[in-house]
PDB file of C-alpha atoms in Angstrom:
ATOM      1  CA  UNK A   1    -226.155  18.149 232.714  1.00 97.00           C
ATOM      2  CA  UNK A   2    -229.892  18.836 233.194  1.00 98.00           C
ATOM      3  CA  UNK A   3    -230.769  18.811 229.257  1.00 98.00           C
ATOM      4  CA  UNK A   4    -229.297  14.931 229.633  1.00 98.00           C
ATOM      5  CA  UNK A   5    -231.498  14.528 232.668  1.00 98.00           C
ATOM      6  CA  UNK A   6    -234.668  16.038 231.341  1.00 98.00           C
ATOM      7  CA  UNK A   7    -234.085  13.783 228.237  1.00 98.00           C
ATOM      8  CA  UNK A   8    -233.736  10.473 230.195  1.00 98.00           C
ATOM      9  CA  UNK A   9    -236.907  11.355 232.260  1.00 98.00           C
ATOM     10  CA  UNK A  10    -239.015  12.205 229.417  1.00 98.00           C
ATOM     11  CA  UNK A  11    -237.986   9.481 227.405  1.00 98.00           C
ATOM     12  CA  UNK A  12    -239.072   6.794 230.302  1.00 97.00           C
ATOM     13  CA  UNK A  13    -237.085   4.111 229.921  1.00 98.00           C
ATOM     14  CA  UNK A  14    -233.490   4.267 228.752  1.00 98.00           C
ATOM     15  CA  UNK A  15    -230.833   1.223 228.213  1.00 98.00           C
ATOM     16  CA  UNK A  16    -227.783   1.032 230.188  1.00 98.00           C
ATOM     17  CA  UNK A  17    -224.893  -1.025 228.857  1.00 98.00           C
ATOM     18  CA  UNK A  18    -222.037  -2.704 230.692  1.00 98.00           C
ATOM     19  CA  UNK A  19    -219.682  -5.493 230.289  1.00 97.00           C
ATOM     20  CA  UNK A  20    -219.394  -8.912 231.870  1.00 97.00           C
ATOM     21  CA  UNK A  21    -216.009 -10.126 231.026  1.00 95.00           C
ATOM     22  CA  UNK A  22    -215.908 -10.151 227.126  1.00 95.00           C
ATOM     23  CA  UNK A  23    -219.956 -10.244 226.919  1.00 97.00           C
ATOM     24  CA  UNK A  24    -221.750  -6.499 226.662  1.00 97.00           C
ATOM     25  CA  UNK A  25    -224.844  -6.790 228.898  1.00 98.00           C
ATOM     26  CA  UNK A  26    -227.874  -3.736 228.298  1.00 98.00           C
ATOM     27  CA  UNK A  27    -230.982  -3.695 230.398  1.00 98.00           C
ATOM     28  CA  UNK A  28    -233.701  -1.441 230.276  1.00 98.00           C
ATOM     29  CA  UNK A  29    -233.570   1.644 233.473  1.00 98.00           C
ATOM     30  CA  UNK A  30    -235.442   4.381 234.444  1.00 98.00           C
ATOM     31  CA  UNK A  31    -233.893   6.202 237.142  1.00 98.00           C
ATOM     32  CA  UNK A  32    -232.299   9.817 236.537  1.00 98.00           C
ATOM     33  CA  UNK A  33    -231.587  12.490 239.238  1.00 98.00           C
ATOM     34  CA  UNK A  34    -230.165  15.310 239.599  1.00 98.00           C
ATOM     35  CA  UNK A  35    -228.507  15.661 243.401  1.00 98.00           C
ATOM     36  CA  UNK A  36    -225.800  17.771 245.023  1.00 98.00           C
ATOM     37  CA  UNK A  37    -225.038  19.116 241.126  1.00 98.00           C
ATOM     38  CA  UNK A  38    -224.257  15.467 239.733  1.00 98.00           C
ATOM     39  CA  UNK A  39    -226.500  13.332 237.287  1.00 98.00           C
ATOM     40  CA  UNK A  40    -227.662   9.761 239.241  1.00 98.00           C
ATOM     41  CA  UNK A  41    -228.838   6.601 238.567  1.00 98.00           C
ATOM     42  CA  UNK A  42    -229.810   3.387 240.819  1.00 98.00           C
ATOM     43  CA  UNK A  43    -229.812  -0.025 241.070  1.00 98.00           C
ATOM     44  CA  UNK A  44    -229.815  -2.732 243.862  1.00 98.00           C
ATOM     45  CA  UNK A  45    -226.561  -4.092 245.003  1.00 98.00           C
ATOM     46  CA  UNK A  46    -227.790  -7.523 244.632  1.00 97.00           C
ATOM     47  CA  UNK A  47    -228.357  -7.256 241.013  1.00 98.00           C
ATOM     48  CA  UNK A  48    -225.765  -8.635 238.065  1.00 98.00           C
ATOM     49  CA  UNK A  49    -225.578  -5.040 236.894  1.00 98.00           C
ATOM     50  CA  UNK A  50    -224.610  -3.788 240.155  1.00 98.00           C
ATOM     51  CA  UNK A  51    -221.280  -6.307 239.895  1.00 98.00           C
ATOM     52  CA  UNK A  52    -220.844  -5.684 236.303  1.00 98.00           C
ATOM     53  CA  UNK A  53    -220.072  -1.788 237.266  1.00 98.00           C
ATOM     54  CA  UNK A  54    -217.637  -2.924 240.071  1.00 98.00           C
ATOM     55  CA  UNK A  55    -215.537  -4.929 237.691  1.00 98.00           C
ATOM     56  CA  UNK A  56    -215.496  -2.277 235.165  1.00 98.00           C
ATOM     57  CA  UNK A  57    -217.602   1.189 236.189  1.00 98.00           C
ATOM     58  CA  UNK A  58    -217.242   2.436 232.336  1.00 98.00           C
ATOM     59  CA  UNK A  59    -220.661   2.608 231.078  1.00 98.00           C
ATOM     60  CA  UNK A  60    -222.971   3.723 228.052  1.00 98.00           C
ATOM     61  CA  UNK A  61    -226.536   4.996 228.551  1.00 98.00           C
ATOM     62  CA  UNK A  62    -228.671   5.001 225.433  1.00 98.00           C
ATOM     63  CA  UNK A  63    -232.358   6.573 225.138  1.00 98.00           C
ATOM     64  CA  UNK A  64    -234.655   7.528 222.065  1.00 98.00           C
ATOM     65  CA  UNK A  65    -237.474  10.138 222.347  1.00 98.00           C
ATOM     66  CA  UNK A  66    -239.425  11.906 219.323  1.00 97.00           C
ATOM     67  CA  UNK A  67    -237.171  11.090 216.961  1.00 97.00           C
ATOM     68  CA  UNK A  68    -233.667  12.061 218.885  1.00 98.00           C
ATOM     69  CA  UNK A  69    -231.174   9.666 220.411  1.00 98.00           C
ATOM     70  CA  UNK A  70    -228.981  10.538 223.263  1.00 98.00           C
ATOM     71  CA  UNK A  71    -225.952   8.333 224.168  1.00 98.00           C
ATOM     72  CA  UNK A  72    -223.893   9.139 226.956  1.00 98.00           C
ATOM     73  CA  UNK A  73    -220.445   7.280 227.832  1.00 98.00           C
ATOM     74  CA  UNK A  74    -219.495   7.816 231.540  1.00 98.00           C
ATOM     75  CA  UNK A  75    -217.992   5.932 234.173  1.00 98.00           C
ATOM     76  CA  UNK A  76    -219.903   5.326 237.104  1.00 98.00           C
ATOM     77  CA  UNK A  77    -219.004   6.228 240.576  1.00 98.00           C
ATOM     78  CA  UNK A  78    -220.895   4.974 243.480  1.00 98.00           C
ATOM     79  CA  UNK A  79    -222.008   7.545 246.030  1.00 98.00           C
ATOM     80  CA  UNK A  80    -222.791   5.155 249.605  1.00 98.00           C
ATOM     81  CA  UNK A  81    -224.424   8.012 251.474  1.00 98.00           C
ATOM     82  CA  UNK A  82    -227.519   7.564 252.953  1.00 98.00           C
ATOM     83  CA  UNK A  83    -228.497  11.622 251.858  1.00 98.00           C
ATOM     84  CA  UNK A  84    -227.716  10.725 247.767  1.00 98.00           C
ATOM     85  CA  UNK A  85    -229.803   7.121 248.200  1.00 98.00           C
ATOM     86  CA  UNK A  86    -232.550   8.964 250.284  1.00 98.00           C
ATOM     87  CA  UNK A  87    -232.740  11.697 247.754  1.00 98.00           C
ATOM     88  CA  UNK A  88    -233.028   9.432 244.551  1.00 98.00           C
ATOM     89  CA  UNK A  89    -236.063   7.215 246.180  1.00 98.00           C
ATOM     90  CA  UNK A  90    -238.040  10.484 247.239  1.00 98.00           C
ATOM     91  CA  UNK A  91    -237.638  11.439 243.673  1.00 98.00           C
ATOM     92  CA  UNK A  92    -238.959   8.110 242.440  1.00 98.00           C
ATOM     93  CA  UNK A  93    -241.241   6.959 245.722  1.00 98.00           C
ATOM     94  CA  UNK A  94    -242.763   4.317 243.344  1.00 97.00           C
ATOM     95  CA  UNK A  95    -239.297   2.465 244.015  1.00 98.00           C
ATOM     96  CA  UNK A  96    -239.309   2.337 248.000  1.00 97.00           C
ATOM     97  CA  UNK A  97    -241.718  -1.055 247.566  1.00 97.00           C
ATOM     98  CA  UNK A  98    -238.520  -2.832 246.292  1.00 97.00           C
ATOM     99  CA  UNK A  99    -235.600   0.046 248.363  1.00 98.00           C
ATOM    100  CA  UNK A 100    -235.178   1.751 251.225  1.00 98.00           C
ATOM    101  CA  UNK A 101    -232.115   4.263 251.631  1.00 98.00           C
ATOM    102  CA  UNK A 102    -231.314   1.913 254.823  1.00 98.00           C
ATOM    103  CA  UNK A 103    -231.644  -1.474 253.585  1.00 98.00           C
ATOM    104  CA  UNK A 104    -228.154  -2.388 252.892  1.00 98.00           C
ATOM    105  CA  UNK A 105    -229.290  -2.781 248.831  1.00 98.00           C
ATOM    106  CA  UNK A 106    -230.062   0.117 247.348  1.00 98.00           C
ATOM    107  CA  UNK A 107    -226.821   1.907 245.568  1.00 98.00           C
ATOM    108  CA  UNK A 108    -226.691   4.758 243.780  1.00 98.00           C
ATOM    109  CA  UNK A 109    -223.728   6.207 241.054  1.00 98.00           C
ATOM    110  CA  UNK A 110    -222.916   9.002 239.310  1.00 98.00           C
ATOM    111  CA  UNK A 111    -222.038   9.758 235.923  1.00 98.00           C
ATOM    112  CA  UNK A 112    -218.421  11.258 236.117  1.00 98.00           C
ATOM    113  CA  UNK A 113    -216.966  12.287 232.584  1.00 98.00           C
ATOM    114  CA  UNK A 114    -219.587  11.778 230.850  1.00 98.00           C
ATOM    115  CA  UNK A 115    -220.161  12.855 227.247  1.00 98.00           C
ATOM    116  CA  UNK A 116    -223.339  13.201 226.033  1.00 98.00           C
ATOM    117  CA  UNK A 117    -224.514  13.479 222.431  1.00 98.00           C
ATOM    118  CA  UNK A 118    -227.713  13.857 220.665  1.00 98.00           C
ATOM    119  CA  UNK A 119    -228.534  12.867 217.605  1.00 98.00           C
ATOM    120  CA  UNK A 120    -231.283  12.552 214.605  1.00 98.00           C
ATOM    121  CA  UNK A 121    -231.249  11.583 211.277  1.00 96.00           C
ATOM    122  CA  UNK A 122    -232.257  15.819 210.357  1.00 96.00           C
ATOM    123  CA  UNK A 123    -229.826  17.945 212.419  1.00 96.00           C
ATOM    124  CA  UNK A 124    -226.450  18.161 213.557  1.00 98.00           C
ATOM    125  CA  UNK A 125    -225.412  16.263 216.687  1.00 98.00           C
ATOM    126  CA  UNK A 126    -224.876  18.495 220.250  1.00 98.00           C
ATOM    127  CA  UNK A 127    -222.373  17.030 222.272  1.00 98.00           C
ATOM    128  CA  UNK A 128    -222.621  18.142 226.066  1.00 97.00           C
ATOM    129  CA  UNK A 129    -219.682  17.011 228.599  1.00 98.00           C
ATOM    130  CA  UNK A 130    -220.152  16.837 232.171  1.00 98.00           C
TER     131      UNK A 130
END
């Protein structure tokens, strides 16, 4: 899990895929944070992605860095504790201009039943489950 988090942070931007009805939706994300032994991401409750996750929490992340790509399939689980939101925002202080752990909008999810695959054109894929 730490290797996955490090890769996502080093890539800077990764893409989160959700489903809205029968339509796939993909958008850039940038948060990846380990808290209480779980890998977390962050969004806002007012965004369509939050509603898509609520309807279907199965997602996929994809990132690319230095000729290697990472795909992670997982189920997102909301952690509605102030402590989890605060931990994320403390790790990404630049988000504090838009979010606060007590604003009723900031939302954090951890990845459950995750399967991550590191791939490239030159190496054998490596799978990590957490």
